[in-house]
Coordinates of C-alpha atoms and ligand atoms in Angstrom, one line a residue:
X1 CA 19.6 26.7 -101.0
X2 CA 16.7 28.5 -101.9
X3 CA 15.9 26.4 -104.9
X4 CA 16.0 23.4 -102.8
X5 CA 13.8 24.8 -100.2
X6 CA 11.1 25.7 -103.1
X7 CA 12.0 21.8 -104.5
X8 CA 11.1 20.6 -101.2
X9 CA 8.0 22.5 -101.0
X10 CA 6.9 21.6 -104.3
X11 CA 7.2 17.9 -103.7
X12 CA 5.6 18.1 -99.9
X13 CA 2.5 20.1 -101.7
X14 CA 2.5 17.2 -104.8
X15 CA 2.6 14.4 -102.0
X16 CA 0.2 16.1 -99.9
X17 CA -2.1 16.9 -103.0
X18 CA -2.2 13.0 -104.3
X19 CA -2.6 11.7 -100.4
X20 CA -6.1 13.1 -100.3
X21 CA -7.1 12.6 -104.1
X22 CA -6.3 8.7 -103.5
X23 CA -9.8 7.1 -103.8
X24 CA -11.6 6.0 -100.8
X25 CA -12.6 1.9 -100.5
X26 CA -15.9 0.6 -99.5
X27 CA -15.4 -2.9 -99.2
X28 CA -19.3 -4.6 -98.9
X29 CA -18.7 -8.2 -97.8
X30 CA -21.5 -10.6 -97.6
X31 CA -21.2 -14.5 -95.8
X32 CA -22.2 -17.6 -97.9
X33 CA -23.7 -15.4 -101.4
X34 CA -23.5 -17.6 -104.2
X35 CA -22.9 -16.2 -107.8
X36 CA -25.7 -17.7 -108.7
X37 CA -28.2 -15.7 -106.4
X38 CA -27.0 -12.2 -108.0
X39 CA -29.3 -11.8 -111.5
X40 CA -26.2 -9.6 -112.8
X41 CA -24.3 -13.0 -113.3
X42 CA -27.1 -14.4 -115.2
X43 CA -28.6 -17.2 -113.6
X44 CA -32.0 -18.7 -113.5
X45 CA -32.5 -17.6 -110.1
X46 CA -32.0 -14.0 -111.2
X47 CA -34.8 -14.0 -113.1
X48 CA -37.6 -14.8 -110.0
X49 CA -35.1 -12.5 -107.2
X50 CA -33.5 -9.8 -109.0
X51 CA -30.9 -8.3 -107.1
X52 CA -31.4 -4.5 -108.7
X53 CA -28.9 -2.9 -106.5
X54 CA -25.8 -5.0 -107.0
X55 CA -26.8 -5.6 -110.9
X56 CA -26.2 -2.0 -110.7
X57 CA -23.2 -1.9 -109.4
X58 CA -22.1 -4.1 -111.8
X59 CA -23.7 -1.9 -114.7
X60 CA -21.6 1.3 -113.5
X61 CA -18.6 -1.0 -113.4
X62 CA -16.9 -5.0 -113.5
X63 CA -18.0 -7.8 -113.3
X64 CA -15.2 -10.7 -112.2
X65 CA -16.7 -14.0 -113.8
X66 CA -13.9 -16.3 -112.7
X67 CA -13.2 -14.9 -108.7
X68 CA -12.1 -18.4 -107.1
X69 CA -11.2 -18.8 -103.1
X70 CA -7.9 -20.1 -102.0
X71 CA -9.8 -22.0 -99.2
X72 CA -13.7 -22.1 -98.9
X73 CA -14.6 -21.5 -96.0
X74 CA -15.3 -18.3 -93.5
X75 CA -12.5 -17.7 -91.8
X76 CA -9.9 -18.9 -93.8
X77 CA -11.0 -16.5 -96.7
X78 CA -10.8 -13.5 -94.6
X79 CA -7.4 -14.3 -93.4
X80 CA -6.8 -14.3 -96.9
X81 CA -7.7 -11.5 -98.1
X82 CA -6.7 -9.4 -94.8
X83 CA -2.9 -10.9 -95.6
X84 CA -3.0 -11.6 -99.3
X85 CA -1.1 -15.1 -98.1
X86 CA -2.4 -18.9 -98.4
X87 CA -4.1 -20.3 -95.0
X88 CA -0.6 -21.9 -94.8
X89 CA 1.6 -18.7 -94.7
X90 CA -1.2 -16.7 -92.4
X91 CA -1.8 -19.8 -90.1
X92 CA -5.8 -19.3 -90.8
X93 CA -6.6 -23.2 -91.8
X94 CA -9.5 -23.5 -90.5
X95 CA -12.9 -21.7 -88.5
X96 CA -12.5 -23.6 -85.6
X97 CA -9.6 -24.4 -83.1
X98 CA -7.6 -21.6 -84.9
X99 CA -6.9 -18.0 -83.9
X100 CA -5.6 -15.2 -86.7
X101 CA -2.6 -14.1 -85.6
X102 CA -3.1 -10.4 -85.3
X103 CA 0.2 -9.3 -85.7
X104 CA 1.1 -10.2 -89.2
X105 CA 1.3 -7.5 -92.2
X106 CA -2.2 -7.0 -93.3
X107 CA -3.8 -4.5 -96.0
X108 CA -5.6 -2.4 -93.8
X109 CA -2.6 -1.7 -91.6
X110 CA -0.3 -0.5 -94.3
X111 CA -3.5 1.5 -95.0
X112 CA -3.6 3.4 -92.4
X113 CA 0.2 3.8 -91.9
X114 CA 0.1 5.1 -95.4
X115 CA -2.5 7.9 -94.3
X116 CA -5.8 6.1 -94.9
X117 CA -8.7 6.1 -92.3
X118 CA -9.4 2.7 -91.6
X119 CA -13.2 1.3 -90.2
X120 CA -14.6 -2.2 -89.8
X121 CA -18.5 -2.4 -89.1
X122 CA -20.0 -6.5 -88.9
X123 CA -18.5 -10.2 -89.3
X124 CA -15.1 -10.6 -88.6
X125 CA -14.9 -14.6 -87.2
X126 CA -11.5 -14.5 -86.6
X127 CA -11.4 -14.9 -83.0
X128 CA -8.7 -12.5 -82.6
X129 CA -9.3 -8.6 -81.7
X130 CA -9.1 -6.5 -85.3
X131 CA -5.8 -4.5 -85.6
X132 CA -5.3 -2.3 -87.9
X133 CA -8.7 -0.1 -87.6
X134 CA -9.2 3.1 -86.3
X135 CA -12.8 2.1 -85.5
X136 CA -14.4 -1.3 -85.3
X137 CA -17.3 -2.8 -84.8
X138 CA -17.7 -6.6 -85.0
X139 CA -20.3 -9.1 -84.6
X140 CA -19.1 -12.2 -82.0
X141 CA -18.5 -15.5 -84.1
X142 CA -20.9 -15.7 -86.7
X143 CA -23.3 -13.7 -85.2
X144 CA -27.1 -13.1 -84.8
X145 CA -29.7 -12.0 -87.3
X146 CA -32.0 -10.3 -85.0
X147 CA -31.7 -8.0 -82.1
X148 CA -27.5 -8.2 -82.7
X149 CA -24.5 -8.2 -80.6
X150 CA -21.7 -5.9 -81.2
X151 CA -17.8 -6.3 -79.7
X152 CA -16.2 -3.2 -79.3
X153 CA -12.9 -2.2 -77.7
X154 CA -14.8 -0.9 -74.8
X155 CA -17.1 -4.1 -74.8
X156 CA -20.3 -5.9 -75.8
X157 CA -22.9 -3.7 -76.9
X158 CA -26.6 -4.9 -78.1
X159 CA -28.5 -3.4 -81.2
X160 CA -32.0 -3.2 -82.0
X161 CA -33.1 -4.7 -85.1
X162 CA -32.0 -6.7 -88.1
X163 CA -28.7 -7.5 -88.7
X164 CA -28.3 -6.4 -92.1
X165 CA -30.1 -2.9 -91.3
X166 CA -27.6 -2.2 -88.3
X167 CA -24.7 -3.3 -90.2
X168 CA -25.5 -0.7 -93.1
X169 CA -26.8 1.6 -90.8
X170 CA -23.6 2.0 -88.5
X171 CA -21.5 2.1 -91.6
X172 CA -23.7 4.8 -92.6
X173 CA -23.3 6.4 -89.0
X174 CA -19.2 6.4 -89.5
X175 CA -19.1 8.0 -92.2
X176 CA -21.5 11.0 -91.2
X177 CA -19.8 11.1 -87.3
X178 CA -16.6 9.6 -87.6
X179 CA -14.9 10.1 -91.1
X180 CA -12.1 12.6 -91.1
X181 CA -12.5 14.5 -94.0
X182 CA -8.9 15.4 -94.2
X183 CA -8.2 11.8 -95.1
X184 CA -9.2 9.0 -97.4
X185 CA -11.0 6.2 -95.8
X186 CA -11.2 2.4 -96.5
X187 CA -14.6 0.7 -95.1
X188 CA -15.3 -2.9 -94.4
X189 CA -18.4 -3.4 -94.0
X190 CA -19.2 -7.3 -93.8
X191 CA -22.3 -8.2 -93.5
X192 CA -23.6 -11.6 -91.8
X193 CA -26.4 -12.9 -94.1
X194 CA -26.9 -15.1 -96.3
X195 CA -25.6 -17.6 -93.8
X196 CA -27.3 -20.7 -92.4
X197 CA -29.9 -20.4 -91.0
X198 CA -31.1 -17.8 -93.8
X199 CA -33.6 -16.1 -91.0
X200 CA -34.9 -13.3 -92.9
X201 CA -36.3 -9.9 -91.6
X202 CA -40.1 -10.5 -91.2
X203 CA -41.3 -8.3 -93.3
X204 CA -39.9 -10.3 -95.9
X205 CA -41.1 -13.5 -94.8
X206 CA -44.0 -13.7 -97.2
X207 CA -41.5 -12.8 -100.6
X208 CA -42.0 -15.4 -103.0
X209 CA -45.3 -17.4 -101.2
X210 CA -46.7 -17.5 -104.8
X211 CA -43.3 -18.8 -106.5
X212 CA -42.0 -21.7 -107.0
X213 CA -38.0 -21.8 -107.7
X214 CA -36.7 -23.6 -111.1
X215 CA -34.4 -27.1 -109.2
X216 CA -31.1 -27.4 -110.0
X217 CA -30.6 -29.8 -112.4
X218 CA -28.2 -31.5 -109.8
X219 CA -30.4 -32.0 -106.7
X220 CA -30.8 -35.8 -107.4
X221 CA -27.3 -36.4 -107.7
X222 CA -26.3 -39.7 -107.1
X223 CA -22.1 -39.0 -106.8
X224 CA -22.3 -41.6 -109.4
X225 CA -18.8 -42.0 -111.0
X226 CA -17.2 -39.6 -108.3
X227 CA -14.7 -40.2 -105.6
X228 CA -16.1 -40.7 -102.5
X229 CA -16.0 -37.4 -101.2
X230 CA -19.1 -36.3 -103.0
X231 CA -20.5 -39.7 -101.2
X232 CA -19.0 -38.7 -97.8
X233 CA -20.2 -35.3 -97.0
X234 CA -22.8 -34.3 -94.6
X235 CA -24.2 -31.2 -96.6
X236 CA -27.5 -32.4 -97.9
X237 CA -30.8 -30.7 -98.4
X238 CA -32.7 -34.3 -98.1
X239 CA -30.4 -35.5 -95.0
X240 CA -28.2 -32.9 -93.6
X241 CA -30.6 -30.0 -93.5
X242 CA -32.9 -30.0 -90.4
X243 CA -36.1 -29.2 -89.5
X244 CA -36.4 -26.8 -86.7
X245 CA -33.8 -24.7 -87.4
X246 CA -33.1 -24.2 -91.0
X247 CA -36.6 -25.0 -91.9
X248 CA -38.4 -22.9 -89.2
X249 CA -41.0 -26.0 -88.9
X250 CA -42.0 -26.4 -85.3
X251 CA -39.9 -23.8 -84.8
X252 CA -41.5 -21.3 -81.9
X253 CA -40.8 -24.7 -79.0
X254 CA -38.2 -23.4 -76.4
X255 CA -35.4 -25.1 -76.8
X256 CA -35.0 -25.7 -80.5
X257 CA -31.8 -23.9 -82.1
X258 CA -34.3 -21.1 -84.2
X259 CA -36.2 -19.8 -80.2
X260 CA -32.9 -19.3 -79.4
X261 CA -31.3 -17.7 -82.0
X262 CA -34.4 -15.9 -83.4
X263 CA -37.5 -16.2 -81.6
X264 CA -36.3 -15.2 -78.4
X265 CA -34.6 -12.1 -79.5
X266 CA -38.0 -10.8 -81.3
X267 CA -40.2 -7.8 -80.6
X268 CA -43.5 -8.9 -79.3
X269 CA -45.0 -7.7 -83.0
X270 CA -42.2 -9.6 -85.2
X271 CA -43.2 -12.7 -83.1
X272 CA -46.4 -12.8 -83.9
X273 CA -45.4 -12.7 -87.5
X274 CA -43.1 -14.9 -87.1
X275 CA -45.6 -17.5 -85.6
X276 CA -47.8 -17.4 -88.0
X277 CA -45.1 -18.3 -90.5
X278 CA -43.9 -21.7 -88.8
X279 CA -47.6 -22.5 -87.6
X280 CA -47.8 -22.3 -91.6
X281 CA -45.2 -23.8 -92.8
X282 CA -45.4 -26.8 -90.2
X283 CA -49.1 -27.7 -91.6
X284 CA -47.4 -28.1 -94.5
X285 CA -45.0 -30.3 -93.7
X286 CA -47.5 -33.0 -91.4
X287 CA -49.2 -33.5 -94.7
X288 CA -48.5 -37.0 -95.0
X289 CA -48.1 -36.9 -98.7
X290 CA -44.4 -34.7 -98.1
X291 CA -42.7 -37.7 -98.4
X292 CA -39.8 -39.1 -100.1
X293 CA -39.1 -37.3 -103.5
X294 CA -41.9 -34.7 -102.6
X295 CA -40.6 -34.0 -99.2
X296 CA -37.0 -32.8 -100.7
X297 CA -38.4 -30.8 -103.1
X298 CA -40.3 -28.6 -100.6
X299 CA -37.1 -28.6 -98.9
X300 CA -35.5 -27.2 -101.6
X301 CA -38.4 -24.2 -102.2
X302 CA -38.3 -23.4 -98.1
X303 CA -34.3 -23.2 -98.2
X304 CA -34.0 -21.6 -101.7
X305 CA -36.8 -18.6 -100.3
X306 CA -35.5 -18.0 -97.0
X307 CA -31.7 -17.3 -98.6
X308 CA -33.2 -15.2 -101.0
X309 CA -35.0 -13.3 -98.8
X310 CA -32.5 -12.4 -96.9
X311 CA -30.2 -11.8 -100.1
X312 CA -33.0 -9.0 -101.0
X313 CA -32.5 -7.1 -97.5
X314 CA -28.6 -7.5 -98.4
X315 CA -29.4 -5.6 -102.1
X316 CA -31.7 -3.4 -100.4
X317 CA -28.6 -2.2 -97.7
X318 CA -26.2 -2.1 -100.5
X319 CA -28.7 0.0 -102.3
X320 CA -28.9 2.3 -99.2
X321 CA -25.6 2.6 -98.2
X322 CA -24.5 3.6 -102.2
X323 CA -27.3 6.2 -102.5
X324 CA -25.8 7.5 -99.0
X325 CA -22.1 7.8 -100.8
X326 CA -23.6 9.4 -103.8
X327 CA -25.8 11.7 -101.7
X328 CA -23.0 12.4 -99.7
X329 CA -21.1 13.4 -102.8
X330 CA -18.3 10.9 -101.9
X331 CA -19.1 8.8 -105.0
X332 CA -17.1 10.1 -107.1
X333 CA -13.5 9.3 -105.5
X334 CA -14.8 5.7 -104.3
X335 CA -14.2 2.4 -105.2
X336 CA -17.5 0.2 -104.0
X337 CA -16.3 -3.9 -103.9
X338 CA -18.8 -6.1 -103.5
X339 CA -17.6 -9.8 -102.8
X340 CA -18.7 -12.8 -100.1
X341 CA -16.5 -15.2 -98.6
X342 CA -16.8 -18.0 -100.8
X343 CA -19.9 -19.3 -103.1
X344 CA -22.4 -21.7 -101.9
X345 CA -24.5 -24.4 -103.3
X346 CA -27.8 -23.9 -103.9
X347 CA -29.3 -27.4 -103.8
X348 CA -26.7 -28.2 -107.2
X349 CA -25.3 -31.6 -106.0
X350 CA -28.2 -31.8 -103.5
X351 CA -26.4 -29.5 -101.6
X352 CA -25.8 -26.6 -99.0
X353 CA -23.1 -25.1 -97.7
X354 CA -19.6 -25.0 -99.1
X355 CA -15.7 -26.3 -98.9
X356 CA -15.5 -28.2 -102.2
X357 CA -13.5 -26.8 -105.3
X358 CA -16.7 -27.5 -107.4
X359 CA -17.3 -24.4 -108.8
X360 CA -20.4 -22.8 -106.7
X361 CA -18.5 -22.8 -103.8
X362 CA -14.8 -22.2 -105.2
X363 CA -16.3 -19.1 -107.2
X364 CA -17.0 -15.8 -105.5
X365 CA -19.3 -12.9 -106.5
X366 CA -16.9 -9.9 -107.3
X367 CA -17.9 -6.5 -108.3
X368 CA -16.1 -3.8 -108.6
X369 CA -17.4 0.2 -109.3
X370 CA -14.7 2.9 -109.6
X371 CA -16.7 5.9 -111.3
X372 CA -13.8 7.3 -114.0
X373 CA -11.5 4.5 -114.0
X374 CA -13.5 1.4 -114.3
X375 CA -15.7 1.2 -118.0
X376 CA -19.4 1.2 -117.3
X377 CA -20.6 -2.8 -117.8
X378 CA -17.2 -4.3 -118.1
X379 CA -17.2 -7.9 -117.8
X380 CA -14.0 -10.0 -116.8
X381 CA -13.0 -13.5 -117.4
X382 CA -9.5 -13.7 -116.1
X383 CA -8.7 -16.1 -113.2
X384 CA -8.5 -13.8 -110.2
X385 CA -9.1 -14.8 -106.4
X386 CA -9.6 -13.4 -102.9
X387 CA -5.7 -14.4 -102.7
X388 CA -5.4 -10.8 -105.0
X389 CA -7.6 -8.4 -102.9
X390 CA -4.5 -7.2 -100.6
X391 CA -2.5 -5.9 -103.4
X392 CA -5.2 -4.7 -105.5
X393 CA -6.3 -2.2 -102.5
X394 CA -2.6 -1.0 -101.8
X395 CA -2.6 -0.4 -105.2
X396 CA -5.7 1.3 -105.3
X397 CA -4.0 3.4 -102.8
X398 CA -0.5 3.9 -104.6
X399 CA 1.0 1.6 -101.3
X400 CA 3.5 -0.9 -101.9
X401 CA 2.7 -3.9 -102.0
X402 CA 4.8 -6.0 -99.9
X403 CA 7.1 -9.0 -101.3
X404 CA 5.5 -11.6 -98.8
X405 CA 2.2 -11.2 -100.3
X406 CA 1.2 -13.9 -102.9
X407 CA -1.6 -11.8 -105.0
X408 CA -1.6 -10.5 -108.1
X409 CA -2.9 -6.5 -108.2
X410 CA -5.9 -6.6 -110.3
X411 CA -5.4 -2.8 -111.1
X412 CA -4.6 -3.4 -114.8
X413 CA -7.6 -5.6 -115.3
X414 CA -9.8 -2.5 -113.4
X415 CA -8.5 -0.2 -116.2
X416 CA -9.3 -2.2 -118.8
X417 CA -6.1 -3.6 -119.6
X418 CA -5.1 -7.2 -121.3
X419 CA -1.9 -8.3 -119.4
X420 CA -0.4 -10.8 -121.3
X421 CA 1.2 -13.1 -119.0
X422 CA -1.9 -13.2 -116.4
X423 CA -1.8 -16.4 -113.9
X424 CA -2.4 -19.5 -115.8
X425 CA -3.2 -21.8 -112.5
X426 CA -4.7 -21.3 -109.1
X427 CA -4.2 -23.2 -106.2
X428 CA -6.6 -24.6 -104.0
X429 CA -6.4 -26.2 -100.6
X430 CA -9.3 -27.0 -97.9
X431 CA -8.3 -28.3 -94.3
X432 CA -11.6 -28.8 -92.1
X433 CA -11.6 -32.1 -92.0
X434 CA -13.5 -33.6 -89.6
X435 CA -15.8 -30.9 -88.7
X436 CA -18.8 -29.5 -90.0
X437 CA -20.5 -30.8 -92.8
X438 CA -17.5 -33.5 -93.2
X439 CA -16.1 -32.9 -96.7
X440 CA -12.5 -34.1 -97.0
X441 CA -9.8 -32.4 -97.0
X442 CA -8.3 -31.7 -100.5
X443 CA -5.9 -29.4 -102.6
X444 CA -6.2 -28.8 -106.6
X445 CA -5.7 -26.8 -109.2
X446 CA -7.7 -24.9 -111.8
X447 CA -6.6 -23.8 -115.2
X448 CA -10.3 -21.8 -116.3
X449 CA -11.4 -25.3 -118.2
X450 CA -10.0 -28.4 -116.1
X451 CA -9.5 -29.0 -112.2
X452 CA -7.3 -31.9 -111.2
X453 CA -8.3 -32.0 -107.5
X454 CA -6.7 -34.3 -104.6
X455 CA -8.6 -35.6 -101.8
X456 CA -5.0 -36.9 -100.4
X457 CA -6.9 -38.3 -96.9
X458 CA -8.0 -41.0 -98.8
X459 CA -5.7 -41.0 -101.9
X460 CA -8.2 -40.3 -104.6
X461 CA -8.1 -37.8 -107.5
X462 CA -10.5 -36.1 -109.4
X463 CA -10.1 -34.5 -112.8
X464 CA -13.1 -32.4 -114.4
X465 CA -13.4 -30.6 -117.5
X466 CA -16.1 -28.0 -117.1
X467 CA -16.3 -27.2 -120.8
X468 CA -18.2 -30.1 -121.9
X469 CA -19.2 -31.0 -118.7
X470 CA -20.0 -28.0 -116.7
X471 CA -22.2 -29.6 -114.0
X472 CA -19.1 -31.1 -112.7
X473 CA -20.5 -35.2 -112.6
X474 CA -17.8 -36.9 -114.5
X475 CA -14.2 -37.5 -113.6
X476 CA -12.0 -37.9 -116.3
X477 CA -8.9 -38.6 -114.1
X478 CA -9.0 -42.3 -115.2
X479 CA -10.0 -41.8 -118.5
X480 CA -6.8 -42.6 -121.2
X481 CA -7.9 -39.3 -123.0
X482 CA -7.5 -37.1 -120.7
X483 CA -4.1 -38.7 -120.1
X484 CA -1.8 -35.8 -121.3
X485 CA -3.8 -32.7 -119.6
X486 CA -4.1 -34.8 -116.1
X487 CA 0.0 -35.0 -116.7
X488 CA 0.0 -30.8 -117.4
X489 CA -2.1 -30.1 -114.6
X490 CA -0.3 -32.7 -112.0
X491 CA 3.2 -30.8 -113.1
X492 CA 1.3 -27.5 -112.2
X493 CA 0.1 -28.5 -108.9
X494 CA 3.7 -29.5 -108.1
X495 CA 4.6 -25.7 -109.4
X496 CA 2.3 -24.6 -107.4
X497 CA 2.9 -25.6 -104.6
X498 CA 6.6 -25.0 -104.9
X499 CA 5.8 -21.4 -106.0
X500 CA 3.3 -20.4 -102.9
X501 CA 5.8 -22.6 -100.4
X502 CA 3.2 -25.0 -99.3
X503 CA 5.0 -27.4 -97.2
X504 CA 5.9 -30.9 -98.3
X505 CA 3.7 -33.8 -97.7
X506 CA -0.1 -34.2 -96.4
X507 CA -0.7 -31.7 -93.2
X508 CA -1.0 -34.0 -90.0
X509 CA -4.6 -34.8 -89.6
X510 CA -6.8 -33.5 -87.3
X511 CA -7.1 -34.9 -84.1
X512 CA -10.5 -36.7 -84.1
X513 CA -11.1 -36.6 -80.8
X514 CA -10.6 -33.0 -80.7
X515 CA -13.5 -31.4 -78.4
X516 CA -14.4 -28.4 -80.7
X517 CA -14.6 -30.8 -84.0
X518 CA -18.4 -29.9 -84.3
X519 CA -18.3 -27.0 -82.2
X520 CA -19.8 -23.9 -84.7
X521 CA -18.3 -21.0 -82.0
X522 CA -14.9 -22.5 -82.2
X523 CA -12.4 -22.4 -79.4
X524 CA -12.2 -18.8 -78.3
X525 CA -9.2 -17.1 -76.1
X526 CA -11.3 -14.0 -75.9
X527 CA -14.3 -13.7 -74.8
X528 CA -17.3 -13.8 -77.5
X529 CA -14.6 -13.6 -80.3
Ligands
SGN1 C1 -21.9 -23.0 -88.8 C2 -23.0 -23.7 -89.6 C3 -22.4 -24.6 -90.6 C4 -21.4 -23.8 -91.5 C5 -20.4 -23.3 -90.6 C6 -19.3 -22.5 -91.3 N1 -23.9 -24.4 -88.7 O1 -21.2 -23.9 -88.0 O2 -23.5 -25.1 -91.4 O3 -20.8 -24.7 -92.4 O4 -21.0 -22.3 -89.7 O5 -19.8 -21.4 -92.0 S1 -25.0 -23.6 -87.8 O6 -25.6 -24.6 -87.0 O7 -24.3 -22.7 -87.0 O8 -25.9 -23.0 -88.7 S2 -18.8 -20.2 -92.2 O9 -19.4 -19.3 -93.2 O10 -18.5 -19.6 -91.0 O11 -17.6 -20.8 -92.8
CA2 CA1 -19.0 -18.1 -95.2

């Protein structure tokens, strides 16, 4: 008896030991950050708006090259990573008109049944109250950039300042008031920028005056030799893109969409500095001359500086809030995860915004720093996906991961190791269609070279082979050579879909006369979610 006693001992004292040694997770989430705009992934951009704090993360850990979105868009990609499930199994299809069911199995629950401290500070868009969080704090909708509101569980509250400084600082704030230092903590904190309408803090408004940006190669396209989704979409930086509020021209008139979501919520210094910036910018554009050609290419320079400025405050928080965890001395036993919702295009394809499976929107910044685990500088090339987040936190955590969950944990490829039977294929599958920005809806799969895709609303299929033609402008899908890899990756789709239970047969479509098509809050059952 007494050697069971001290048996039972030793094992409470072993469990108890490893519960608090389990590493704590920092989970820094951004909205709309493209690859491209972080100089640790080697872009041309990089090179003009270095991103020092994130290229450091990267240095002190990995760097995921090839992290692609089950569905690219907002919501839908939180859903996905809160459930580690396709939109299909967690019912998240879409921003608008849908709901996350609250209830369902979600990492951060089995978190914090499992011991963990759980905290979520910023953009949630889910339109559903968080569960699973011992604290949260979450912007309404999409949120505003200045003077922000917060919904708690004991109501609205409204913050001072910029939106990416109160994010980082209240996620700062929780961890010097709130964190139980009996316990391990995992911390969302999501931040709200880069999204449209890039409104940066003023006093980065002048950053970059004396640059101008290297074009995509791609902002001309002409969809030439696409299908005619590429044709259909209403994403463009010559058509799409408007004046007032994404170009801040003419912008300080009450009623146009920037007073309201900026202007008006400034401090009577901010506005003045703000003033002077569309007072300068809309000289520029009644030059007579900004015509045509002209006219899109300053479009371009405005958009391309205004994301990037507010992708510097981002670097700059994420700098501040990893200096506070190493001054704090909780470093050492943290993983910092850096990822955004989905890519975005950066004027390649003449474009903003996101949805297609072309790959600056499909792919996903993803860093990941775990100080003792992780090799310093790594760099990974495996196909992984928001779809794998779930499970790669539980396993962080030594938690189960449940059956029902459709990820892969990536804690093999965080140590460094080569599993030999990783996922060949990844399934894709967008469904906001009609609705903002009108890109059809399509499904497809990847293989790391070729993506067969299928806009099935109007039949039309798409096959592109990014080796020798990275910029994505040619589809193969007819062509009699690429016969016998469009018959592999038809036969993998069908797999695919077979393996991750999408249902049979094209989802109904959307009802066009639905009243909250266009509508950019979405229908919400609770107030300001
Ligand atoms: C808003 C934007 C759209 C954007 C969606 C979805 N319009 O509706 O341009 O595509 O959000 O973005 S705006 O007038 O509000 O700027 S997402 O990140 O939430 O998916
Ligand atoms: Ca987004």
């Amino acid at each position: 008896m007494k050697i069971l006693n001290n048996l039972i001992i030793l094992l409470f004292a072993s469990l108890t030991l490893s519960a608090s040694d389990r590493p704590n997770i920092v989970f820094i989430f951004s909205d709309d950050h493209a690859t491209q705009a972080i100089s640790a992934y080697g872009f041309e951009i990089g090179k003009y708006a270095p991103t020092p704090h994130l290229d450091r993360l990267a240095d002190q850990g990995i760097r995921f090259d090839r992290c692609v979105v089950t569905n690219s868009i907002c919501g839908p990609s939180r859903a996905t990573i809160l459930t580690g499930k396709y939109s299909h199994l967690n019912g998240f299809y879409m921003n608008e008109a849908t709901q996350f069911d609250g209830s369902q199995v979600t990492f951060p629950k089995l978190l914090r049944e499992s011991g963990y401290q759980t905290s979520l500070i910023g953009k949630w868009h889910l339109a559903s109250e968080p569960t699973g969080f011992d604290h949260w704090e979450v912007l309404p909708g999409q949120g505003l950039y200045y003077r922000p509101e917060f919904i708690t569980p004991e109501g609205m509250i409204t913050e001072d300042g910029y939106v990416t400084d109160v994010v980082t600082d209240k996620a700062i704030e929780w961890i010097d008031t709130e964190r139980n230092p009996d316990k391990p903590f995992m911390l969302m904190v999501q931040h709200k920028a880069p999204h449209r309408e890039w409104s940066p803090p003023t006093h980065l408004l002048d950053l970059f005056d004396d640059i101008e940006f290297p074009e995509p190669e791609t902002l001309f396209d002409t969809y030439e030799g696409r299908t005619s989704a590429a044709h259909h979409q209403d994403m463009t930086i010559s058509v799409t893109m408007d004046f007032d509020r994404d170009l801040k021209v003419n912008a300080d008139q009450p009623g146009t969409t920037l007073y309201q979501r900026v202007i008006s919520r400034l401090t009577p210094e901010e506005r003045k500095i703000w003033e002077a910036e569309i007072r300068s910018r809309t000289e520029e554009y009644n030059d007579p001359d900004l015509k045509g050609v002209a006219l899109v290419k300053w479009k371009y320079q405005q958009y391309i500086k205004d994301y990037l400025r507010c992708i510097r405050s981002l670097d700059d928080n994420i700098g501040r809030l990893v200096e506070h965890l190493d001054k704090t001395g909780l470093s050492e036993n943290t993983v910092v995860i850096y990822a955004s919702d989905q890519g975005f295009y950066l004027g390649e394809h003449g474009w903003f915004d996101k949805r297609f499976m072309y790959d600056e929107s499909y792919r996903t910044p993803f860093i990941v720093k775990w100080p003792g685990t992780i090799k310093p500088g790594s760099v990974n090339k495996h196909i992984v996906s928001n779809l794998d987040f779930a499970q790669t936190f539980l396993d962080i955590a030594g938690v189960e991961q449940p059956a029902e969950m459709q990820g892969i944990s990536l804690l093999p490829l965080l140590k460094g190791k080569e599993p030999e039977n990783w996922r060949k294929y990844h399934y894709y599958h967008y469904y906001e269609y009609p609705g903002w920005h009108m890109v059809y809806r399509h499904e497809g799969v990847y293989d790391g070279r070729f993506k067969l895709i299928h806009f099935y609303d109007v039949d039309e299929w798409e096959l592109l082979d990014t080796k020798h033609d990275p910029l994505e402008l040619n589809n193969e899908y007819h062509n009699e050579e690429y016969s016998a890899v469009v018959a592999r990756m038809k036969l993998a789709l069908k797999d695919m879909k077979a393996k991750y239970q999408v249902p049979e047969g094209i989802p109904a479509p959307r009802d066009i006369d639905d009243p909250w098509r266009y509508a950019s809050g979405a229908r919400r059952t609770i107030e300001g979610l």
